[in-house]
Short mmCIF file of N, CA, C and O in Angstrom, two decimals:
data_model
loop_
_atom_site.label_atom_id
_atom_site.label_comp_id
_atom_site.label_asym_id
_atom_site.label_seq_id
_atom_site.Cartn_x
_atom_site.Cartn_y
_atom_site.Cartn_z
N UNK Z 188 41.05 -67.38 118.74
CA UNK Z 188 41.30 -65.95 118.85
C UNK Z 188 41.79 -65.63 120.26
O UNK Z 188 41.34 -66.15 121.28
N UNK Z 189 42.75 -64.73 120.20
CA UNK Z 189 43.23 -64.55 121.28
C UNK Z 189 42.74 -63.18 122.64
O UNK Z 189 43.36 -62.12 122.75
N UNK Z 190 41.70 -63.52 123.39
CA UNK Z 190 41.00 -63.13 123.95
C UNK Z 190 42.03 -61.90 124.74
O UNK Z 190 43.26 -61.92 124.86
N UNK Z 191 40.69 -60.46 125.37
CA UNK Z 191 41.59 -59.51 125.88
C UNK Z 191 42.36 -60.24 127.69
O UNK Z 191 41.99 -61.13 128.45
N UNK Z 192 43.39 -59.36 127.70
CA UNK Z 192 43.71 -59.61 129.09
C UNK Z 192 43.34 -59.17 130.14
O UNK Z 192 43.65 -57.99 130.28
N UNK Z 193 42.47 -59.85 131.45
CA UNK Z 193 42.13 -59.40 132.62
C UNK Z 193 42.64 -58.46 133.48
O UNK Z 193 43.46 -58.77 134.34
N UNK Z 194 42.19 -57.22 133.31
CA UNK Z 194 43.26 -56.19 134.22
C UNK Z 194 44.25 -55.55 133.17
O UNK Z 194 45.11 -54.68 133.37
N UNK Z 195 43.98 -56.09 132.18
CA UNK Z 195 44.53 -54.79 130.85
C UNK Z 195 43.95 -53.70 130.93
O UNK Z 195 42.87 -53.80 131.51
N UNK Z 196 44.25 -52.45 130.51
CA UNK Z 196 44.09 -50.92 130.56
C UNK Z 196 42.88 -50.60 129.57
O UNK Z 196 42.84 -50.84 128.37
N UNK Z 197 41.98 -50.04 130.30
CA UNK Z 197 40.59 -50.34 129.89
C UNK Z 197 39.57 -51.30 129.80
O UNK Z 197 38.43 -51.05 129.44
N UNK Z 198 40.00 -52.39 130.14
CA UNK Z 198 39.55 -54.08 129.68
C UNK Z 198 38.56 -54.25 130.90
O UNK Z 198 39.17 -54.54 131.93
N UNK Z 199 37.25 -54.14 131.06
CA UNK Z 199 36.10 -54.42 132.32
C UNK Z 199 35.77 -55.76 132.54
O UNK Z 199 36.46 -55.99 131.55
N UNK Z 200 35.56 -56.33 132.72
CA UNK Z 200 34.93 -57.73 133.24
C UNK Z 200 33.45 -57.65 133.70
O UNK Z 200 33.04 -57.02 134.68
N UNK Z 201 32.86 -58.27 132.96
CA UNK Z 201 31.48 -58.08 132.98
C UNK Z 201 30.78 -59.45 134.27
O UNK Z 201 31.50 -60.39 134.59
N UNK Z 202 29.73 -59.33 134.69
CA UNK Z 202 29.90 -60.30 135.93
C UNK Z 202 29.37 -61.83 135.26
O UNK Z 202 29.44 -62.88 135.91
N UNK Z 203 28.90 -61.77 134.01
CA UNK Z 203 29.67 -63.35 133.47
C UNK Z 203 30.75 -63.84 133.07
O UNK Z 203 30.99 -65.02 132.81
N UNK Z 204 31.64 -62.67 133.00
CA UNK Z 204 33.17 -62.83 132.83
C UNK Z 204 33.68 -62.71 132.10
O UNK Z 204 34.88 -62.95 131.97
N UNK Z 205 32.22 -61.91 130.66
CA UNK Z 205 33.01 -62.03 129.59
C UNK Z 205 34.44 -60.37 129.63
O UNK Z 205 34.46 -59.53 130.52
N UNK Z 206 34.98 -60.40 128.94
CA UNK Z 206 35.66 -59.11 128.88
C UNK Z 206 35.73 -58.06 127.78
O UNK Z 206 36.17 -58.52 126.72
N UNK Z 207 35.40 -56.74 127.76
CA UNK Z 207 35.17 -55.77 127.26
C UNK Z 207 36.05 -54.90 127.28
O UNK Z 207 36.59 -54.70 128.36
N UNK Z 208 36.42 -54.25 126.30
CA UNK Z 208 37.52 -53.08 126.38
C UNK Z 208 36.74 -51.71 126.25
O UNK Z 208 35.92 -51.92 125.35
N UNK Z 209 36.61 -50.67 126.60
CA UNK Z 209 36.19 -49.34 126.41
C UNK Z 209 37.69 -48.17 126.25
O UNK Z 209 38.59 -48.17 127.08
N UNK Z 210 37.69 -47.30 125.08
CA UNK Z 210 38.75 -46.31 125.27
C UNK Z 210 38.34 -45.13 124.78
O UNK Z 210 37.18 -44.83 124.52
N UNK Z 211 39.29 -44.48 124.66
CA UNK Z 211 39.00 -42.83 123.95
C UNK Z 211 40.44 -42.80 122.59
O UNK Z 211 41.64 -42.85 122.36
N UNK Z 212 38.83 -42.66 121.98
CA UNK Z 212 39.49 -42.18 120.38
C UNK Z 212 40.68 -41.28 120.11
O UNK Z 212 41.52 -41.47 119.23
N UNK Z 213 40.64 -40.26 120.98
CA UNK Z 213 41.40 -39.39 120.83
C UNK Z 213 42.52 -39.84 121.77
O UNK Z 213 43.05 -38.89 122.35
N UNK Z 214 42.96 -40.90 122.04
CA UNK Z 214 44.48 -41.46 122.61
C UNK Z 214 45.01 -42.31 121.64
O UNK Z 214 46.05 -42.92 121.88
N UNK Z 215 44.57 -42.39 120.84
CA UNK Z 215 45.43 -42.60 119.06
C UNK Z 215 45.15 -43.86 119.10
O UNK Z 215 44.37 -44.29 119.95
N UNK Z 216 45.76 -44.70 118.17
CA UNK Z 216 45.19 -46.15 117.51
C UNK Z 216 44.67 -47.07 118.54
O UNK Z 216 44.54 -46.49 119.61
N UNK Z 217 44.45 -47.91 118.56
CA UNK Z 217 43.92 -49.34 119.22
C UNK Z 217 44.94 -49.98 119.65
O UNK Z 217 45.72 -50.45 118.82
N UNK Z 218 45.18 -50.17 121.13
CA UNK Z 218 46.74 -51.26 121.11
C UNK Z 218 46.49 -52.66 120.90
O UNK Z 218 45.39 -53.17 121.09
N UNK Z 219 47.42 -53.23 120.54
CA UNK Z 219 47.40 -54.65 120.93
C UNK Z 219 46.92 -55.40 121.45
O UNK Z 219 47.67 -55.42 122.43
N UNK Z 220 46.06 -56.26 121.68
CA UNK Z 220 45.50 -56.96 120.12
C UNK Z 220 44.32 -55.89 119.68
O UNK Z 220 43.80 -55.05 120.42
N UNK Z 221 44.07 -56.08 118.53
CA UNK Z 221 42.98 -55.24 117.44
C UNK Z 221 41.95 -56.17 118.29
O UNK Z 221 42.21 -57.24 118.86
N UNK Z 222 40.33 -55.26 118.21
CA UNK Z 222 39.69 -55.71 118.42
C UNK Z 222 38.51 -56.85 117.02
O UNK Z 222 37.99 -56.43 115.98
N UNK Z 223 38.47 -57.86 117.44
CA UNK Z 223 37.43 -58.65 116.23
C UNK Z 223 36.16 -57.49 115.82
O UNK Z 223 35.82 -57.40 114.65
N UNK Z 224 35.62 -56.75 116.71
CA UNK Z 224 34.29 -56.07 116.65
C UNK Z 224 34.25 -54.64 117.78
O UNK Z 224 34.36 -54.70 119.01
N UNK Z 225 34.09 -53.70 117.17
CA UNK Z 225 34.24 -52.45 117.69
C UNK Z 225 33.24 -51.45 117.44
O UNK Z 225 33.05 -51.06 116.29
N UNK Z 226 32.55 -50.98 118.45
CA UNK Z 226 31.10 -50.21 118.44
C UNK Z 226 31.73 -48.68 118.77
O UNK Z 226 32.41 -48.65 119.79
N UNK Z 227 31.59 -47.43 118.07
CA UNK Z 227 32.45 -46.55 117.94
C UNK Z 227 30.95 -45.83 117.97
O UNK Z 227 30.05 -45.88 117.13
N UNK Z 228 31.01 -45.10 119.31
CA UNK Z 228 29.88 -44.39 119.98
C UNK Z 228 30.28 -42.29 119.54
O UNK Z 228 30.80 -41.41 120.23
N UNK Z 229 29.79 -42.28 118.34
CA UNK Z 229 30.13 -40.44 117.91
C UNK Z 229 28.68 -39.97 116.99
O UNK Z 229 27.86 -40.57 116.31
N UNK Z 230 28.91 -38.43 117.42
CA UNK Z 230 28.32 -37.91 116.95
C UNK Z 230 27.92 -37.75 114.87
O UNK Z 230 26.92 -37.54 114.19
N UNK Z 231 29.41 -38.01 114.60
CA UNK Z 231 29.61 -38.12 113.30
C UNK Z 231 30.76 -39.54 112.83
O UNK Z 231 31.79 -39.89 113.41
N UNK Z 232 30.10 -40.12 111.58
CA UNK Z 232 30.68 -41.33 111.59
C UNK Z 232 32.22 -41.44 111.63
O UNK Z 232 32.87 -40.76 110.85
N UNK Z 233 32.69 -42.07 112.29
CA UNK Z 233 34.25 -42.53 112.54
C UNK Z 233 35.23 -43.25 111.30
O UNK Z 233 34.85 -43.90 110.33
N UNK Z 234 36.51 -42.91 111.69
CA UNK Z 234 37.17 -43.32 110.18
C UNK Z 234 37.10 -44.48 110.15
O UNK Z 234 36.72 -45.01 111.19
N UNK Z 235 37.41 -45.29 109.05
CA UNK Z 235 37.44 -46.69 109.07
C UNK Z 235 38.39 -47.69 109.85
O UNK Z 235 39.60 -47.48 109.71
N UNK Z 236 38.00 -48.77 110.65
CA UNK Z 236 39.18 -49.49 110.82
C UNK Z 236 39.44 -50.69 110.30
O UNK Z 236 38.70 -51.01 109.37
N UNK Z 237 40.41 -51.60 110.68
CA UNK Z 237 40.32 -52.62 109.93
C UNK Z 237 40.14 -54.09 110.51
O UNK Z 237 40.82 -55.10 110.34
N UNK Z 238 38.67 -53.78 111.47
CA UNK Z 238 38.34 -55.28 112.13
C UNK Z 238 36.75 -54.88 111.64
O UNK Z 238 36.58 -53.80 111.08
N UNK Z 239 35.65 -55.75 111.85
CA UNK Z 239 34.42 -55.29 111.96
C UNK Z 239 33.92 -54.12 112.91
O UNK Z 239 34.31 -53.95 114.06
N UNK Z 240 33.20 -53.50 112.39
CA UNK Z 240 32.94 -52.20 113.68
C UNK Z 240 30.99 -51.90 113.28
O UNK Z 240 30.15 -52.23 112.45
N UNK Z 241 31.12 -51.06 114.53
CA UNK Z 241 29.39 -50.75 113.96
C UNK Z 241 29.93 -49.32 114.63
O UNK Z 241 30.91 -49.17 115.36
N UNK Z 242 28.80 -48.13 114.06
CA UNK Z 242 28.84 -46.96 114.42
C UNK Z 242 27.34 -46.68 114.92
O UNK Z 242 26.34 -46.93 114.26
N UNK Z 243 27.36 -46.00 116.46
CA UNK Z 243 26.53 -45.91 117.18
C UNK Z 243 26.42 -44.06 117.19
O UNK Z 243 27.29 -43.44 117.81
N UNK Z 244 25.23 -43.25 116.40
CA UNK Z 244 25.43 -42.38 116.74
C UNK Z 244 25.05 -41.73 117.69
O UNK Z 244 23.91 -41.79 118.13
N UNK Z 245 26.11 -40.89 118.22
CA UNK Z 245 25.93 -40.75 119.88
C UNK Z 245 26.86 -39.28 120.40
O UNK Z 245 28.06 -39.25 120.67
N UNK Z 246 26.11 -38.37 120.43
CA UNK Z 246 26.50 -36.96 120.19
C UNK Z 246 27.38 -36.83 121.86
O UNK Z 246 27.04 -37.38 122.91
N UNK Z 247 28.46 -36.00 121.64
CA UNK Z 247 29.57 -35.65 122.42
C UNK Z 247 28.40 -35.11 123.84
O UNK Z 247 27.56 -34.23 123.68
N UNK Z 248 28.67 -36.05 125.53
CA UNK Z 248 27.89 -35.78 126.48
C UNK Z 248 26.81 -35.66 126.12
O UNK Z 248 26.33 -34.63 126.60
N UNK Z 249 25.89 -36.37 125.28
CA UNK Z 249 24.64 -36.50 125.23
C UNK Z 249 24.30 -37.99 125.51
O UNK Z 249 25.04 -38.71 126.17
N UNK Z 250 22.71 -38.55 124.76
CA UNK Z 250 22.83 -40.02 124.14
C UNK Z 250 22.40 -40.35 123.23
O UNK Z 250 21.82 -39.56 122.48
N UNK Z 251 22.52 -41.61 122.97
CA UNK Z 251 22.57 -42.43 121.95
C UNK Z 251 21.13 -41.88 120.71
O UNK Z 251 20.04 -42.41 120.95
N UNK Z 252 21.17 -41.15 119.82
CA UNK Z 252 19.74 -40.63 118.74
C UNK Z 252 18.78 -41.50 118.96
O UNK Z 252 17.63 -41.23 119.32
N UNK Z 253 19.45 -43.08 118.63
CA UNK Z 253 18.09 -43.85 118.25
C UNK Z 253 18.37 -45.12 119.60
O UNK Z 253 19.25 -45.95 119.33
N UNK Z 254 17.73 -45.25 120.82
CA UNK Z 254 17.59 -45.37 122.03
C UNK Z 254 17.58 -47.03 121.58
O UNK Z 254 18.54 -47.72 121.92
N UNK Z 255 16.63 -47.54 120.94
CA UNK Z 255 16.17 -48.79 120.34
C UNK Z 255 17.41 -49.46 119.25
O UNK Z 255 17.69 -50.66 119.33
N UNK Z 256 18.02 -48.66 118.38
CA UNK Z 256 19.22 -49.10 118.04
C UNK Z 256 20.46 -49.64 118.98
O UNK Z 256 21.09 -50.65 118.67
N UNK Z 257 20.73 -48.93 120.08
CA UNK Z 257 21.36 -48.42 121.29
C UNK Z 257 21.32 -49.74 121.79
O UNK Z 257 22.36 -50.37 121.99
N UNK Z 258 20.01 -50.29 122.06
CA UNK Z 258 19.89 -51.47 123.22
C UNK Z 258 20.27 -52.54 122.44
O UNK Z 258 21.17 -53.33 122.71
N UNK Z 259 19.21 -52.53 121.01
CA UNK Z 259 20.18 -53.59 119.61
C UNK Z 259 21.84 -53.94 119.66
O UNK Z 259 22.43 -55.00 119.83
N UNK Z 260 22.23 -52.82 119.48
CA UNK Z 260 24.21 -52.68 119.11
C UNK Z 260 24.48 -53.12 120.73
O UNK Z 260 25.47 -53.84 120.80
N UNK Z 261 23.92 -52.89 121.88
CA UNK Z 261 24.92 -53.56 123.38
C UNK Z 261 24.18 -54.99 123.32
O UNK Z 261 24.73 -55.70 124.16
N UNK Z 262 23.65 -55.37 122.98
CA UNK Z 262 22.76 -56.97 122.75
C UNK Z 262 23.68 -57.91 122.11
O UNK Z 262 24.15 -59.02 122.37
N UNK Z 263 23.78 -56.88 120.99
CA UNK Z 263 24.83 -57.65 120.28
C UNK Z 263 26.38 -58.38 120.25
O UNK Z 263 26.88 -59.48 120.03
N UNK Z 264 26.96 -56.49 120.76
CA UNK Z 264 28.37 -56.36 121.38
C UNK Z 264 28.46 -57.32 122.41
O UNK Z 264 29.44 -58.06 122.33
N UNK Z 265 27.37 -57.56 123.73
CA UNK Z 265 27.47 -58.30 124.71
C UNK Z 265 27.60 -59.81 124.59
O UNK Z 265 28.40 -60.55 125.17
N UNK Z 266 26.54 -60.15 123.60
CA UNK Z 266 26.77 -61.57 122.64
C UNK Z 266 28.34 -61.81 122.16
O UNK Z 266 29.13 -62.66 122.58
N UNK Z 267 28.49 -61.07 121.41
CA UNK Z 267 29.99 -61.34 120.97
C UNK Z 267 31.15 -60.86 122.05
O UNK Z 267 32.19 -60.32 121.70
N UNK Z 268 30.91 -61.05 122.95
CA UNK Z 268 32.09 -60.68 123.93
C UNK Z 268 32.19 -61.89 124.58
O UNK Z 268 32.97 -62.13 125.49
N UNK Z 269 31.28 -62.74 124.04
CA UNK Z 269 31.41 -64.20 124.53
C UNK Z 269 32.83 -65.13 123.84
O UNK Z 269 33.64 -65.96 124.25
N UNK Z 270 32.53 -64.46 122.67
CA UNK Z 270 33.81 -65.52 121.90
C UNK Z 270 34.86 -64.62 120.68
O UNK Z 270 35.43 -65.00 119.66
N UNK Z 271 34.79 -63.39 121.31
CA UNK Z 271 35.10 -62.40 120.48
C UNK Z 271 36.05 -60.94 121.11
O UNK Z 271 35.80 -60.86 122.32
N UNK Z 272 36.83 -60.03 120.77
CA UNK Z 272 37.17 -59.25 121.49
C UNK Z 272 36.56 -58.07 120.83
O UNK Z 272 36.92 -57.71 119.71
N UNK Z 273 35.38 -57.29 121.69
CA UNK Z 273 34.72 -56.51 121.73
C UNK Z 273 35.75 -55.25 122.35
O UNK Z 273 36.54 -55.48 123.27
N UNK Z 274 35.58 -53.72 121.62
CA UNK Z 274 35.85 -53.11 122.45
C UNK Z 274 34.19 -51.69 122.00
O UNK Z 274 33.43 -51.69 121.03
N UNK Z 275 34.29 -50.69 123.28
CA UNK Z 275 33.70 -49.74 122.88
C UNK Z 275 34.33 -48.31 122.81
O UNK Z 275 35.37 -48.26 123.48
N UNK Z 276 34.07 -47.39 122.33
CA UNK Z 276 35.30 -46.26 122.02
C UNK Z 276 34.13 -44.56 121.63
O UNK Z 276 33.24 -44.32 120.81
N UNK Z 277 34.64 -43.96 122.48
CA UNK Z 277 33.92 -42.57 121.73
C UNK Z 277 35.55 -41.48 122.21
O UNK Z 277 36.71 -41.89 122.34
N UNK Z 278 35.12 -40.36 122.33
CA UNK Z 278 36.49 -39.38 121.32
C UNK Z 278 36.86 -39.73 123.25
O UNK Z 278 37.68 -40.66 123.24
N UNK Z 279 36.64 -39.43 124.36
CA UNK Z 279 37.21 -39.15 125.80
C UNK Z 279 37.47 -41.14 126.53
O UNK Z 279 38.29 -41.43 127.40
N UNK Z 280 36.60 -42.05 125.89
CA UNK Z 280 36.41 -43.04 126.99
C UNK Z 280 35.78 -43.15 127.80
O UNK Z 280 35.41 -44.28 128.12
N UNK Z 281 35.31 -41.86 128.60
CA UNK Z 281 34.41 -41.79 129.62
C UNK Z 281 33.18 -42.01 129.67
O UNK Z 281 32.59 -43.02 130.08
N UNK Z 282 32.55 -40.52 129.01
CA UNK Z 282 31.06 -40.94 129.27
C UNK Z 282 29.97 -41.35 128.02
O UNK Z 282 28.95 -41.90 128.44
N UNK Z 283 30.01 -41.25 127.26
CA UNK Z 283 29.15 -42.43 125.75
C UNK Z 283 30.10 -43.82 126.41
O UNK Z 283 29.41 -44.74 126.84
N UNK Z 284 31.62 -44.00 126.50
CA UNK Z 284 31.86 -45.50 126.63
C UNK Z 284 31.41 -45.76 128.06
O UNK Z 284 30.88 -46.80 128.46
N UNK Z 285 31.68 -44.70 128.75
CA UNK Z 285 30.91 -45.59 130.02
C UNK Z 285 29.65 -45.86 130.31
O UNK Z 285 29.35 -46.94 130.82
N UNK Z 286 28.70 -44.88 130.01
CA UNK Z 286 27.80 -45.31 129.63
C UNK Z 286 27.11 -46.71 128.86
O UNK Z 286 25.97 -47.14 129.01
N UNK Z 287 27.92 -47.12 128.22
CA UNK Z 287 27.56 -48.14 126.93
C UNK Z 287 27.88 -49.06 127.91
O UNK Z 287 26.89 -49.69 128.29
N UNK Z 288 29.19 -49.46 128.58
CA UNK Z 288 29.57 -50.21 129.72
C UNK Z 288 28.71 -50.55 130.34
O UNK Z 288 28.45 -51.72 130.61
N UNK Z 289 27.93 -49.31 130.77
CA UNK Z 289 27.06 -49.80 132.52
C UNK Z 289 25.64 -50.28 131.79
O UNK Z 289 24.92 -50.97 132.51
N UNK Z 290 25.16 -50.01 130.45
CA UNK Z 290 24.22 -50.59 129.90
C UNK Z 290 24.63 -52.25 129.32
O UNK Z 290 23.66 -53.00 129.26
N UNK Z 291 25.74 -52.72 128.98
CA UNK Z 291 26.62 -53.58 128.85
C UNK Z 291 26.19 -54.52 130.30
O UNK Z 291 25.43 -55.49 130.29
N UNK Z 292 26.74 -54.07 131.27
CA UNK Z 292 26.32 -54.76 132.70
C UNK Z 292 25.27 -55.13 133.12
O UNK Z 292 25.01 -56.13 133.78
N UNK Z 293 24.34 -54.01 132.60
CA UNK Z 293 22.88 -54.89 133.01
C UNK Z 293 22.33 -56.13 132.13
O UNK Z 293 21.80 -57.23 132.27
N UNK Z 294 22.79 -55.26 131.13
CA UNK Z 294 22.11 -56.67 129.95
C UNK Z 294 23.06 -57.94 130.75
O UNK Z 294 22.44 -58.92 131.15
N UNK Z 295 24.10 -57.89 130.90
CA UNK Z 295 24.45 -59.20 131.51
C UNK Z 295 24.77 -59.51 133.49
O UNK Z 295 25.73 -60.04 134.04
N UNK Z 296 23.40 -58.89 134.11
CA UNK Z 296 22.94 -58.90 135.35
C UNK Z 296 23.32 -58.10 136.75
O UNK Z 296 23.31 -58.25 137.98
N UNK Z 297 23.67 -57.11 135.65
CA UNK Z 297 24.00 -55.89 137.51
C UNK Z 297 22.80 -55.11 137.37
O UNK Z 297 22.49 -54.64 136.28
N UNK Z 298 22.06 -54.93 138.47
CA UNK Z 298 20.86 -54.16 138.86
C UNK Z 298 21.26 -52.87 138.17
O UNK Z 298 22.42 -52.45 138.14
N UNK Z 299 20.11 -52.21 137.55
CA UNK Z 299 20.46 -50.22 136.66
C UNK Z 299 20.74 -49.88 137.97
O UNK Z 299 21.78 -49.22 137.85
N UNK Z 300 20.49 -49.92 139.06
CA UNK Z 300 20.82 -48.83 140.38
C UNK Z 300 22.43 -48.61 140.60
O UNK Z 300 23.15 -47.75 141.09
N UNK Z 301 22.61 -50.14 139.86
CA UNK Z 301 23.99 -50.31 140.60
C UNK Z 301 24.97 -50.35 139.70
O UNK Z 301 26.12 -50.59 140.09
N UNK Z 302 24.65 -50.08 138.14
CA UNK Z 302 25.56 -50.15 137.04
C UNK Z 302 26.42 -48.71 137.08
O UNK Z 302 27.61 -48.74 136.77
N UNK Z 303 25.87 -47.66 137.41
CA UNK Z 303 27.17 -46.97 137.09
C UNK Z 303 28.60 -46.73 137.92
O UNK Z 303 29.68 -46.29 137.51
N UNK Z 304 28.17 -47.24 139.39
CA UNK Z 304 29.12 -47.90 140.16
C UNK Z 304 30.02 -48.89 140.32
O UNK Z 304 31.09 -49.00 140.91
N UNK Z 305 29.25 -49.70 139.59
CA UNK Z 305 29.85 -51.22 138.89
C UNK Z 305 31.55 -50.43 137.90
O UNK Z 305 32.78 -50.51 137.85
N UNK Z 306 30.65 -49.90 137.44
CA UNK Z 306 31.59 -49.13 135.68
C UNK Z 306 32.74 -48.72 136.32
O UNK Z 306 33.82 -49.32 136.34
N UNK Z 307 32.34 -47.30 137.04
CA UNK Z 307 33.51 -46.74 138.05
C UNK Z 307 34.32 -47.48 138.88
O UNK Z 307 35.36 -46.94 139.24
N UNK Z 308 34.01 -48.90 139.37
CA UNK Z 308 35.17 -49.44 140.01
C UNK Z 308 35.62 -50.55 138.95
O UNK Z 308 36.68 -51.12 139.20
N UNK Z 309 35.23 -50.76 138.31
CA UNK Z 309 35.74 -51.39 137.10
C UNK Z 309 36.77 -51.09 136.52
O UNK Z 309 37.94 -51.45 136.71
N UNK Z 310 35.99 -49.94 135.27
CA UNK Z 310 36.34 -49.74 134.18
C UNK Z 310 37.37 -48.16 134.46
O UNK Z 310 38.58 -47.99 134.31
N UNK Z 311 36.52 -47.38 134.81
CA UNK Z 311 36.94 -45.59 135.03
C UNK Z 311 36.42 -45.12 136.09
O UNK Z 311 35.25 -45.45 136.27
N UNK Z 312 37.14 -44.10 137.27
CA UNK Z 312 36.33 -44.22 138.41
C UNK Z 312 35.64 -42.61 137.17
O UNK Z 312 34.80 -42.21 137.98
N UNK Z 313 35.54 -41.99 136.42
CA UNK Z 313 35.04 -41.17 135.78
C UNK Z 313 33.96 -41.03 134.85
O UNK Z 313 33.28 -40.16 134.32
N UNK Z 314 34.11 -42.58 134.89
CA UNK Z 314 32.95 -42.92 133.62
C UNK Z 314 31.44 -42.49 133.83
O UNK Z 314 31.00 -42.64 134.97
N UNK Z 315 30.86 -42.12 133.15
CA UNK Z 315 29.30 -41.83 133.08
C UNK Z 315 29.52 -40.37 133.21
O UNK Z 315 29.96 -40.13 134.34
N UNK Z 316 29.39 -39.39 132.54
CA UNK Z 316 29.81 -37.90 132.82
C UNK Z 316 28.55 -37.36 133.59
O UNK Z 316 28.51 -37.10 134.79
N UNK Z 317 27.36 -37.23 132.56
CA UNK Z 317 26.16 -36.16 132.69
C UNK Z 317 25.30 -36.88 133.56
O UNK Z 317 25.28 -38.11 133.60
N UNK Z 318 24.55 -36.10 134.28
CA UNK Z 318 23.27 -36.52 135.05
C UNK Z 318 22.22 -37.60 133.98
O UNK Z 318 21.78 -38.69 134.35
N UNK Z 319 21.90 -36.81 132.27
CA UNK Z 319 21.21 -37.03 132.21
C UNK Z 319 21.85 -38.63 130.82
O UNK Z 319 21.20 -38.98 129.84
N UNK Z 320 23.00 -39.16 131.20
CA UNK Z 320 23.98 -40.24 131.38
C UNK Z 320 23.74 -41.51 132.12
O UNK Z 320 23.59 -42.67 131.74
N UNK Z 321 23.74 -40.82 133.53
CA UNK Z 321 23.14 -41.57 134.95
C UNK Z 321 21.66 -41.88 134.36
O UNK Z 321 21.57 -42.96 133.78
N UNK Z 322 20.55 -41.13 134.42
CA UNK Z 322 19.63 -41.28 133.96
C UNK Z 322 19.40 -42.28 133.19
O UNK Z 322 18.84 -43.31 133.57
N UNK Z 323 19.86 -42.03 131.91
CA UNK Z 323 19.78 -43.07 131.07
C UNK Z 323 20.07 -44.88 131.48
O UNK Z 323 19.48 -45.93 131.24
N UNK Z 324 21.49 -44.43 132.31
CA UNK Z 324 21.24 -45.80 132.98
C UNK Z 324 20.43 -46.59 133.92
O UNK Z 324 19.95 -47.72 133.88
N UNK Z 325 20.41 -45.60 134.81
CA UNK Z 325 19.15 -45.76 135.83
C UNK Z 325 17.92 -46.75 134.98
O UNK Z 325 17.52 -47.88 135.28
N UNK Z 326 17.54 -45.93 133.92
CA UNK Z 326 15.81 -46.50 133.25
C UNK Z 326 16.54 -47.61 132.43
O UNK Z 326 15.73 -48.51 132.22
N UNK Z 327 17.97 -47.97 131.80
CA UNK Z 327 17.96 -49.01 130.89
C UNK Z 327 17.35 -50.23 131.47
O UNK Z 327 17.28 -50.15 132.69
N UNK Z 328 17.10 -50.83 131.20
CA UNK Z 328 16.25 -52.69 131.71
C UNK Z 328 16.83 -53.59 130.72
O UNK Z 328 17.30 -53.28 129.63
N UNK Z 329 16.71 -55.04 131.37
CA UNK Z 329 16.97 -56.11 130.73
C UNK Z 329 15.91 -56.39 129.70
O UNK Z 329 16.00 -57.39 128.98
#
């Protein structure tokens, strides 16, 4: 499978190296290449696509309903970003995907203090919108 490209538009690098794509739904289809597995972070379930996907519900600048599902679905996503092209997606890119990102990072070893900074020079210097966003990252743990 043909893995994402380093320094592609949206594409983060996680500090084991695997690579992650994050975007916003509302900038129209998926480019090139389709992702193998796609975690689609909304308030209400998302249309269908045509790779594997999971739906994370996750209300517009809020978080994730079920917190314990949440850590499940980035466990997973993070696993398969090993041999797989993972992306994550809510309607802006920013803050549910950045968020999911900087929880993404810790599970694979950036300190919570330091994940949403990580994200922003990464991924979006915008990512993580709400305080209570930050928050959430702040308390996520390995």
């Amino acid at each position: 499978m043909q893995a994402w490209v380093k320094g592609a538009s949206g594409v983060m690098e996680l500090p084991s190296g695997r690579l992650v794509r994050g975007r916003g739904l509302r900038n129209g289809p998926a480019a090139e290449p389709c992702p193998a597995y796609g975690v689609y972070l909304l308030g209400k379930e998302p249309p269908p696509v045509s790779w594997e996907s999971r739906w994370l519900r996750w209300p517009d600048f809020w978080l994730p309903s079920d917190r314990a599902e949440a850590r499940a679905v980035f466990a997973e996503a993070l696993e398969r970003a090993g041999s797989e092209r993972v992306e994550f997606a809510c309607g802006g890119g920013r803050g549910r995907t950045g968020t999911a990102l900087a929880c993404l990072a810790i599970l694979d070893g950036i300190p919570a203090a330091d994940a949403v900074d990580y994200v922003r020079r990464n991924y979006d210097r915008h990512a993580v919108e709400t305080p209570w966003q930050k928050r959430f990252v702040r308390r996520f743990t390995r």
